[in-house]
Structures are given as structure tokens and as C-alpha cells.
One Martini backbone bead per residue (centre of mass of N, CA, C, O) as a GRO file, in nm:
protein
  356
    1UNK     BB    1 -15.901  13.502 -17.234
    2UNK     BB    2 -15.933  13.734 -16.965
    3UNK     BB    3 -15.941  14.072 -16.991
    4UNK     BB    4 -15.762  14.363 -16.919
    5UNK     BB    5 -15.845  14.657 -17.174
    6UNK     BB    6 -15.718  14.930 -17.316
    7UNK     BB    7 -15.916  15.215 -17.527
    8UNK     BB    8 -15.763  15.456 -17.387
    9UNK     BB    9 -15.906  15.747 -17.232
   10UNK     BB   10 -16.122  15.622 -17.046
   11UNK     BB   11 -16.099  15.300 -17.198
   12UNK     BB   12 -16.219  14.977 -17.027
   13UNK     BB   13 -16.202  14.616 -17.095
   14UNK     BB   14 -16.387  14.316 -17.000
   15UNK     BB   15 -16.191  14.095 -17.263
   16UNK     BB   16 -16.138  13.828 -17.497
   17UNK     BB   17 -15.818  13.707 -17.549
   18UNK     BB   18 -15.543  13.599 -17.646
   19UNK     BB   19 -15.335  13.343 -17.556
   20UNK     BB   20 -15.035  13.351 -17.430
   21UNK     BB   21 -14.705  13.221 -17.492
   22UNK     BB   22 -14.401  13.196 -17.599
   23UNK     BB   23 -14.111  13.415 -17.709
   24UNK     BB   24 -13.888  13.303 -17.529
   25UNK     BB   25 -13.702  13.116 -17.314
   26UNK     BB   26 -13.701  13.355 -17.093
   27UNK     BB   27 -14.014  13.267 -17.015
   28UNK     BB   28 -14.366  13.287 -16.904
   29UNK     BB   29 -14.672  13.112 -16.801
   30UNK     BB   30 -14.916  13.255 -16.614
   31UNK     BB   31 -15.125  13.207 -16.350
   32UNK     BB   32 -15.358  13.428 -16.209
   33UNK     BB   33 -15.485  13.437 -15.899
   34UNK     BB   34 -15.352  13.749 -15.773
   35UNK     BB   35 -15.463  14.094 -15.838
   36UNK     BB   36 -15.413  14.425 -15.907
   37UNK     BB   37 -15.426  14.784 -15.839
   38UNK     BB   38 -15.265  15.119 -15.935
   39UNK     BB   39 -15.223  15.420 -15.962
   40UNK     BB   40 -15.121  15.383 -16.123
   41UNK     BB   41 -15.349  15.277 -16.372
   42UNK     BB   42 -15.454  15.607 -16.293
   43UNK     BB   43 -15.325  15.724 -16.468
   44UNK     BB   44 -15.382  15.577 -16.777
   45UNK     BB   45 -15.676  15.644 -16.782
   46UNK     BB   46 -15.593  15.981 -16.812
   47UNK     BB   47 -15.309  16.009 -17.001
   48UNK     BB   48 -15.047  16.005 -16.817
   49UNK     BB   49 -14.924  15.745 -17.036
   50UNK     BB   50 -14.845  15.733 -17.363
   51UNK     BB   51 -14.686  15.429 -17.393
   52UNK     BB   52 -14.953  15.323 -17.394
   53UNK     BB   53 -15.147  15.132 -17.567
   54UNK     BB   54 -15.387  15.056 -17.769
   55UNK     BB   55 -15.425  14.729 -17.664
   56UNK     BB   56 -15.396  14.674 -17.366
   57UNK     BB   57 -15.295  14.543 -17.103
   58UNK     BB   58 -15.313  14.563 -16.770
   59UNK     BB   59 -15.077  14.528 -16.501
   60UNK     BB   60 -14.793  14.460 -16.269
   61UNK     BB   61 -14.926  14.257 -15.990
   62UNK     BB   62 -14.886  13.882 -15.950
   63UNK     BB   63 -14.980  13.581 -15.876
   64UNK     BB   64 -14.917  13.231 -15.944
   65UNK     BB   65 -14.890  12.997 -16.200
   66UNK     BB   66 -14.667  12.778 -16.335
   67UNK     BB   67 -14.758  12.647 -16.683
   68UNK     BB   68 -14.502  12.760 -16.845
   69UNK     BB   69 -14.131  12.718 -17.001
   70UNK     BB   70 -13.853  12.799 -17.081
   71UNK     BB   71 -13.523  12.667 -17.204
   72UNK     BB   72 -13.369  12.904 -16.998
   73UNK     BB   73 -13.526  12.790 -16.742
   74UNK     BB   74 -13.436  12.791 -16.397
   75UNK     BB   75 -13.570  12.858 -16.113
   76UNK     BB   76 -13.881  12.762 -16.279
   77UNK     BB   77 -14.146  12.573 -16.240
   78UNK     BB   78 -14.395  12.435 -16.312
   79UNK     BB   79 -14.635  12.456 -16.057
   80UNK     BB   80 -14.476  12.711 -15.962
   81UNK     BB   81 -14.544  12.942 -15.674
   82UNK     BB   82 -14.593  13.334 -15.754
   83UNK     BB   83 -14.413  13.617 -15.788
   84UNK     BB   84 -14.458  13.919 -15.988
   85UNK     BB   85 -14.289  14.143 -16.101
   86UNK     BB   86 -14.268  14.516 -16.158
   87UNK     BB   87 -14.020  14.418 -16.261
   88UNK     BB   88 -13.747  14.385 -16.530
   89UNK     BB   89 -13.482  14.149 -16.594
   90UNK     BB   90 -13.207  14.097 -16.811
   91UNK     BB   91 -12.893  14.078 -16.632
   92UNK     BB   92 -12.691  14.268 -16.864
   93UNK     BB   93 -12.649  14.516 -16.846
   94UNK     BB   94 -12.575  14.769 -16.648
   95UNK     BB   95 -12.795  14.735 -16.483
   96UNK     BB   96 -12.849  14.497 -16.460
   97UNK     BB   97 -12.582  14.502 -16.235
   98UNK     BB   98 -12.626  14.765 -16.037
   99UNK     BB   99 -12.919  14.675 -15.971
  100UNK     BB  100 -13.114  14.862 -16.191
  101UNK     BB  101 -13.398  14.717 -16.274
  102UNK     BB  102 -13.562  15.014 -16.388
  103UNK     BB  103 -13.359  15.067 -16.646
  104UNK     BB  104 -13.342  14.845 -16.829
  105UNK     BB  105 -13.198  14.774 -17.191
  106UNK     BB  106 -13.302  14.470 -17.286
  107UNK     BB  107 -13.642  14.460 -17.245
  108UNK     BB  108 -13.691  14.618 -16.944
  109UNK     BB  109 -13.862  14.705 -16.648
  110UNK     BB  110 -14.108  14.882 -16.724
  111UNK     BB  111 -14.382  14.658 -16.927
  112UNK     BB  112 -14.594  14.574 -16.691
  113UNK     BB  113 -14.859  14.748 -16.811
  114UNK     BB  114 -14.701  14.934 -17.106
  115UNK     BB  115 -14.556  14.773 -17.324
  116UNK     BB  116 -14.684  14.526 -17.215
  117UNK     BB  117 -14.900  14.260 -17.130
  118UNK     BB  118 -15.050  14.234 -16.805
  119UNK     BB  119 -15.216  14.095 -16.539
  120UNK     BB  120 -15.522  14.187 -16.558
  121UNK     BB  121 -15.537  13.843 -16.598
  122UNK     BB  122 -15.480  13.481 -16.653
  123UNK     BB  123 -15.302  13.545 -16.806
  124UNK     BB  124 -14.900  13.574 -16.795
  125UNK     BB  125 -14.654  13.719 -16.961
  126UNK     BB  126 -14.258  13.706 -16.852
  127UNK     BB  127 -13.989  13.773 -16.883
  128UNK     BB  128 -13.707  13.672 -16.719
  129UNK     BB  129 -13.851  13.472 -16.546
  130UNK     BB  130 -13.554  13.450 -16.303
  131UNK     BB  131 -13.548  13.778 -16.212
  132UNK     BB  132 -13.935  13.835 -16.272
  133UNK     BB  133 -13.946  13.607 -16.032
  134UNK     BB  134 -14.059  13.457 -15.691
  135UNK     BB  135 -14.088  13.260 -15.561
  136UNK     BB  136 -14.325  13.082 -15.245
  137UNK     BB  137 -14.445  13.021 -15.029
  138UNK     BB  138 -14.715  12.805 -14.883
  139UNK     BB  139 -14.757  13.048 -14.605
  140UNK     BB  140 -14.842  13.282 -14.842
  141UNK     BB  141 -15.054  13.502 -14.884
  142UNK     BB  142 -15.186  13.614 -15.200
  143UNK     BB  143 -15.310  13.898 -15.056
  144UNK     BB  144 -15.009  13.945 -14.970
  145UNK     BB  145 -14.812  13.911 -15.200
  146UNK     BB  146 -14.916  14.149 -15.408
  147UNK     BB  147 -14.780  14.382 -15.248
  148UNK     BB  148 -14.472  14.258 -15.326
  149UNK     BB  149 -14.488  14.397 -15.652
  150UNK     BB  150 -14.477  14.738 -15.555
  151UNK     BB  151 -14.584  14.904 -15.282
  152UNK     BB  152 -14.318  14.800 -15.101
  153UNK     BB  153 -14.045  14.836 -15.238
  154UNK     BB  154 -14.090  15.151 -15.335
  155UNK     BB  155 -14.146  15.254 -15.075
  156UNK     BB  156 -13.838  15.166 -14.969
  157UNK     BB  157 -13.689  15.254 -15.199
  158UNK     BB  158 -13.813  15.529 -15.264
  159UNK     BB  159 -13.842  15.616 -14.947
  160UNK     BB  160 -13.634  15.501 -14.717
  161UNK     BB  161 -13.455  15.460 -14.872
  162UNK     BB  162 -13.336  15.733 -15.024
  163UNK     BB  163 -13.415  15.953 -14.779
  164UNK     BB  164 -13.235  15.784 -14.494
  165UNK     BB  165 -13.301  15.702 -14.320
  166UNK     BB  166 -13.337  15.705 -13.943
  167UNK     BB  167 -13.235  15.671 -13.658
  168UNK     BB  168 -13.419  15.942 -13.478
  169UNK     BB  169 -13.642  16.050 -13.704
  170UNK     BB  170 -13.816  16.269 -13.884
  171UNK     BB  171 -14.146  16.189 -14.071
  172UNK     BB  172 -14.292  16.226 -14.326
  173UNK     BB  173 -14.577  16.161 -14.512
  174UNK     BB  174 -14.739  16.275 -14.796
  175UNK     BB  175 -14.975  16.035 -14.803
  176UNK     BB  176 -15.203  15.763 -14.722
  177UNK     BB  177 -15.168  15.543 -14.931
  178UNK     BB  178 -15.027  15.240 -14.998
  179UNK     BB  179 -14.769  15.382 -15.028
  180UNK     BB  180 -14.776  15.506 -14.761
  181UNK     BB  181 -14.812  15.294 -14.579
  182UNK     BB  182 -14.569  15.164 -14.691
  183UNK     BB  183 -14.390  15.296 -14.594
  184UNK     BB  184 -14.417  15.323 -14.273
  185UNK     BB  185 -14.391  15.034 -14.226
  186UNK     BB  186 -14.081  15.060 -14.293
  187UNK     BB  187 -13.984  15.298 -14.152
  188UNK     BB  188 -13.998  15.170 -13.911
  189UNK     BB  189 -13.717  14.965 -13.934
  190UNK     BB  190 -13.549  15.229 -13.810
  191UNK     BB  191 -13.617  15.374 -13.557
  192UNK     BB  192 -13.776  15.620 -13.548
  193UNK     BB  193 -13.920  15.913 -13.334
  194UNK     BB  194 -14.110  15.980 -13.576
  195UNK     BB  195 -14.371  15.998 -13.771
  196UNK     BB  196 -14.601  16.178 -14.028
  197UNK     BB  197 -14.936  16.194 -14.155
  198UNK     BB  198 -15.048  16.301 -14.476
  199UNK     BB  199 -15.414  16.370 -14.536
  200UNK     BB  200 -15.760  16.414 -14.655
  201UNK     BB  201 -15.860  16.185 -14.518
  202UNK     BB  202 -15.945  15.973 -14.233
  203UNK     BB  203 -15.939  15.740 -14.303
  204UNK     BB  204 -15.587  15.683 -14.379
  205UNK     BB  205 -15.516  15.804 -14.101
  206UNK     BB  206 -15.618  15.584 -13.972
  207UNK     BB  207 -15.426  15.391 -14.136
  208UNK     BB  208 -15.150  15.524 -14.002
  209UNK     BB  209 -15.170  15.468 -13.712
  210UNK     BB  210 -15.246  15.162 -13.808
  211UNK     BB  211 -14.893  15.106 -13.891
  212UNK     BB  212 -14.747  15.395 -13.693
  213UNK     BB  213 -14.837  15.675 -13.678
  214UNK     BB  214 -14.760  15.970 -13.396
  215UNK     BB  215 -14.901  16.148 -13.656
  216UNK     BB  216 -15.210  16.349 -13.791
  217UNK     BB  217 -15.279  16.578 -14.132
  218UNK     BB  218 -15.429  16.791 -14.289
  219UNK     BB  219 -15.348  16.897 -14.582
  220UNK     BB  220 -15.160  17.166 -14.510
  221UNK     BB  221 -15.094  17.363 -14.294
  222UNK     BB  222 -15.158  17.200 -14.022
  223UNK     BB  223 -14.986  17.047 -14.102
  224UNK     BB  224 -14.692  17.215 -14.106
  225UNK     BB  225 -14.683  17.296 -13.845
  226UNK     BB  226 -14.702  17.024 -13.690
  227UNK     BB  227 -14.434  17.015 -13.739
  228UNK     BB  228 -14.327  17.261 -13.626
  229UNK     BB  229 -14.440  17.223 -13.349
  230UNK     BB  230 -14.226  16.901 -13.320
  231UNK     BB  231 -13.978  17.046 -13.480
  232UNK     BB  232 -13.866  17.384 -13.342
  233UNK     BB  233 -13.858  17.476 -13.674
  234UNK     BB  234 -13.699  17.316 -13.818
  235UNK     BB  235 -13.824  17.050 -13.923
  236UNK     BB  236 -13.765  16.680 -14.162
  237UNK     BB  237 -13.582  16.517 -14.205
  238UNK     BB  238 -13.782  16.346 -14.358
  239UNK     BB  239 -13.974  16.327 -14.645
  240UNK     BB  240 -14.264  16.188 -14.864
  241UNK     BB  241 -14.384  16.185 -15.176
  242UNK     BB  242 -14.736  15.991 -15.219
  243UNK     BB  243 -14.905  16.141 -15.446
  244UNK     BB  244 -14.829  16.340 -15.790
  245UNK     BB  245 -14.858  16.653 -15.694
  246UNK     BB  246 -14.742  16.986 -15.644
  247UNK     BB  247 -14.841  17.047 -15.397
  248UNK     BB  248 -14.743  16.846 -15.232
  249UNK     BB  249 -14.431  16.910 -15.304
  250UNK     BB  250 -14.412  17.154 -15.196
  251UNK     BB  251 -14.436  17.084 -14.966
  252UNK     BB  252 -14.232  16.939 -14.872
  253UNK     BB  253 -14.014  17.179 -14.884
  254UNK     BB  254 -14.131  17.306 -14.640
  255UNK     BB  255 -14.084  17.042 -14.455
  256UNK     BB  256 -13.819  17.053 -14.430
  257UNK     BB  257 -13.480  17.037 -14.297
  258UNK     BB  258 -13.175  17.151 -14.313
  259UNK     BB  259 -13.029  16.861 -14.446
  260UNK     BB  260 -13.247  16.725 -14.561
  261UNK     BB  261 -13.478  16.458 -14.757
  262UNK     BB  262 -13.657  16.451 -15.072
  263UNK     BB  263 -13.883  16.187 -15.145
  264UNK     BB  264 -14.022  16.052 -15.437
  265UNK     BB  265 -14.283  15.893 -15.583
  266UNK     BB  266 -14.485  15.976 -15.699
  267UNK     BB  267 -14.707  16.053 -15.934
  268UNK     BB  268 -14.670  16.335 -16.229
  269UNK     BB  269 -14.897  16.481 -16.463
  270UNK     BB  270 -14.764  16.742 -16.378
  271UNK     BB  271 -14.583  17.023 -16.318
  272UNK     BB  272 -14.331  17.196 -16.086
  273UNK     BB  273 -14.224  17.343 -15.864
  274UNK     BB  274 -13.889  17.489 -15.801
  275UNK     BB  275 -13.741  17.642 -15.490
  276UNK     BB  276 -13.441  17.798 -15.536
  277UNK     BB  277 -13.464  18.084 -15.371
  278UNK     BB  278 -13.472  17.830 -15.111
  279UNK     BB  279 -13.274  17.604 -15.140
  280UNK     BB  280 -12.973  17.637 -15.218
  281UNK     BB  281 -12.896  17.690 -14.937
  282UNK     BB  282 -12.981  17.396 -14.788
  283UNK     BB  283 -12.891  17.100 -14.822
  284UNK     BB  284 -13.135  16.969 -15.014
  285UNK     BB  285 -13.225  16.636 -15.081
  286UNK     BB  286 -13.333  16.498 -15.403
  287UNK     BB  287 -13.579  16.247 -15.505
  288UNK     BB  288 -13.617  15.972 -15.755
  289UNK     BB  289 -13.770  15.706 -15.866
  290UNK     BB  290 -13.784  15.358 -16.010
  291UNK     BB  291 -13.796  15.072 -15.906
  292UNK     BB  292 -13.582  14.745 -15.874
  293UNK     BB  293 -13.678  14.529 -15.701
  294UNK     BB  294 -13.412  14.424 -15.481
  295UNK     BB  295 -13.605  14.398 -15.196
  296UNK     BB  296 -13.780  14.140 -15.251
  297UNK     BB  297 -13.661  13.950 -15.086
  298UNK     BB  298 -13.601  14.027 -14.821
  299UNK     BB  299 -13.947  14.119 -14.765
  300UNK     BB  300 -14.033  13.845 -14.817
  301UNK     BB  301 -13.901  13.736 -14.554
  302UNK     BB  302 -14.048  13.938 -14.337
  303UNK     BB  303 -14.304  13.827 -14.421
  304UNK     BB  304 -14.316  13.504 -14.353
  305UNK     BB  305 -14.197  13.624 -14.061
  306UNK     BB  306 -14.421  13.840 -13.932
  307UNK     BB  307 -14.293  14.198 -14.040
  308UNK     BB  308 -14.569  14.293 -14.208
  309UNK     BB  309 -14.833  14.458 -14.221
  310UNK     BB  310 -15.060  14.410 -14.493
  311UNK     BB  311 -15.337  14.276 -14.447
  312UNK     BB  312 -15.459  14.592 -14.371
  313UNK     BB  313 -15.421  14.729 -14.660
  314UNK     BB  314 -15.660  14.513 -14.718
  315UNK     BB  315 -16.000  14.642 -14.787
  316UNK     BB  316 -16.046  14.417 -15.045
  317UNK     BB  317 -16.283  14.195 -15.244
  318UNK     BB  318 -16.211  14.045 -15.563
  319UNK     BB  319 -16.292  13.837 -15.819
  320UNK     BB  320 -16.100  13.856 -16.161
  321UNK     BB  321 -16.452  13.938 -16.261
  322UNK     BB  322 -16.444  14.219 -16.096
  323UNK     BB  323 -16.270  14.477 -16.276
  324UNK     BB  324 -16.467  14.705 -16.300
  325UNK     BB  325 -16.568  14.728 -15.998
  326UNK     BB  326 -16.236  14.712 -15.915
  327UNK     BB  327 -16.205  14.998 -15.988
  328UNK     BB  328 -16.471  15.144 -15.939
  329UNK     BB  329 -16.388  15.155 -15.617
  330UNK     BB  330 -16.061  15.255 -15.638
  331UNK     BB  331 -16.175  15.509 -15.799
  332UNK     BB  332 -16.317  15.576 -15.506
  333UNK     BB  333 -16.227  15.591 -15.246
  334UNK     BB  334 -16.281  15.810 -15.085
  335UNK     BB  335 -16.631  15.692 -15.064
  336UNK     BB  336 -16.489  15.380 -14.995
  337UNK     BB  337 -16.197  15.323 -14.848
  338UNK     BB  338 -15.976  15.255 -15.021
  339UNK     BB  339 -15.677  15.089 -15.076
  340UNK     BB  340 -15.624  14.773 -15.135
  341UNK     BB  341 -15.699  14.592 -15.398
  342UNK     BB  342 -15.831  14.222 -15.493
  343UNK     BB  343 -15.859  13.988 -15.636
  344UNK     BB  344 -15.888  13.662 -15.578
  345UNK     BB  345 -15.724  13.473 -15.305
  346UNK     BB  346 -15.559  13.241 -15.234
  347UNK     BB  347 -15.511  13.014 -14.966
  348UNK     BB  348 -15.212  12.867 -14.879
  349UNK     BB  349 -15.102  12.542 -14.639
  350UNK     BB  350 -14.873  12.464 -14.857
  351UNK     BB  351 -14.556  12.383 -14.907
  352UNK     BB  352 -14.385  12.495 -15.191
  353UNK     BB  353 -14.244  12.237 -15.438
  354UNK     BB  354 -13.940  12.145 -15.600
  355UNK     BB  355 -13.758  12.103 -15.880
  356UNK     BB  356 -13.481  11.991 -16.025
   0.00000   0.00000   0.00000
């Protein structure tokens, strides 16, 4: 098969490698119909994630068809169309029993495109398939469904739920890339009074408005002054960090009100300063997190019902074998206007039929 293979910092190639095979009775082999590129993949290529070994197939998001299932797989069958989650769950360890699948200690967690071969390929092996793939109704388009593999549950769980967004809140989302836009879309489910989006790119601020941001501002003093003006100097109830650089994290800490929440979603490659000399007295709650994907079934039902504006986040589509071109477009988002790029993404018009 063909796959996008990581060859060390700054190097990757779409090349021929061996087809995946079942290794455990709980595995499934999925033919990839649609995949996408995550900001985390760019961090890997920059060398920010040293656990990824050269020779690893990148990617952790996909929609596809089951072509082979191990003898212990009960939840899906060959021929069934499925969503491949970015998180793999053994279902047996302490963390999985608590629903914290991202911290799985039984061979799961974030492993696809990280510790084992991932989804930016024609086929992918998915361990623990019963808990790590989700059957899809045919009415949900693949290019929309693939957003449920990572960005929507990540933004919802690590941003909105960890940040404890409530009705009437003022919510600031710093970073209007795919994760930040997904945070805006899912924060709206809790009817906050206002959502303020912060970013450097005018095109992303326009996208934030389309997805429901009530106000937008360029990063820096302009954003901090806007938050102060709109909250009568109090600060935001919830600030969601969706960039992953020290400057944005520290700006979040300046924009939150006493007693508020800062939910960090961004992947950080450098240390950020925590100004405890200012924060110790403010009762601020700071959360971090890797997505667990426990919300994926709920979000899938909402997407099928037309309650999630997923399509507007996809700005570019490519054939699967145009992987290197797609990376170029995604990595130069400031120039290309790319939000989420999807490779593949065929339409299905009929409901999938599950064979008992």
C-alpha cells in the first residue's frame, strides 16, 4: 500500500510499504476512505514529539471500511463503514474503566501515528477495534465524519467540558484554527452570553464569525482590551487556549476573571511561564488534557441530526494520493486560508446495514 511515512525531523514521503496485518484477535484492518491532517502532525514533523520513530506512518483520524476483523471483535464486521478514533482504548485498565481512554495503560491511548502506524495511508490496523472504531450511518458524509475522529471531541472535552462553560458565560477562544473553531461550535451548545475569538489571521477570524463567535480580535493588546471592555474589566469566565505557544497561554491567564477557568487544548513544544505571583490569589482553575473521546457517540448523533456545523470547517479536499500537496497547503495556512483539509471523502447515500 501507499502511506505517508515519517523519516525524521522535517522529512516525510508518500511511499510504498507493506500492507498491515492482524496482530491480535482484537484488531481490525480498515481501508481508509477519508483522512485528514492535524496540527499535531506538524508538531511531529518539526521534531516536537520525539516518541515518534522514523519509519512510522503518520495520522490518527480516518473514516473507512472494515476489510478484516480479528476473532474477538464483536462490534463491527467486514464491509461496515466506520469512524476511526484518534484514541485507542483497551477497555480493561483503570483509566479505561473511568472513561479516561486517552490515558489507557493497556496498550491504547494516543498510539495511531504516534507509537504505531497511523491513518494517512490506504489501510490501517486499529487495535482494540470494539472500543476504538464507531459504526457510521451512511447519511453522514465522510469528510464531515472524519472531524469526529479528533478535533470535535478534543475541543468539546478538553476545551468546553474541562473549562466548564455554562449558560450566560463569556468565553474567549484563543486560536481560531480547526480546534479553536470546533471549540466555538461546541461551546455554543451551552448558550454562553458571548464568545470572543482571538487570532492573528483575518481569514480565521471570519471563519470564527461564521461558526458563531460574537466578537473577534487580533491577538495581542487589542484582544485583551476587547475582553476587558466587554466584561467591564472583570475578565472572561472561560478562556480556551487553542494555539500551543507560550505567548498565547500567558495571554489566556491575563484575560480570565478571578474564579474563572483556563482550559489548555494547544500542543506545547516549549515551556510557558506560570505567573503564580499574580495568580495565587485569583482562584483560577487551569486544566490540561489529552482527549478521551468518550463524547464521540454523542457528537456523532448530533452530527447525524444536523446539529454540528462540520462542513464549514473543511476548506480543502484532495485525493488520498495527493498527501504531500495537502501537507504543503495545510502547513502554509496563513497564505492558503486552510482550516481543515480532507483527503478522500466519498459520499454515501444509503444507511449502513450491520450484519449480526
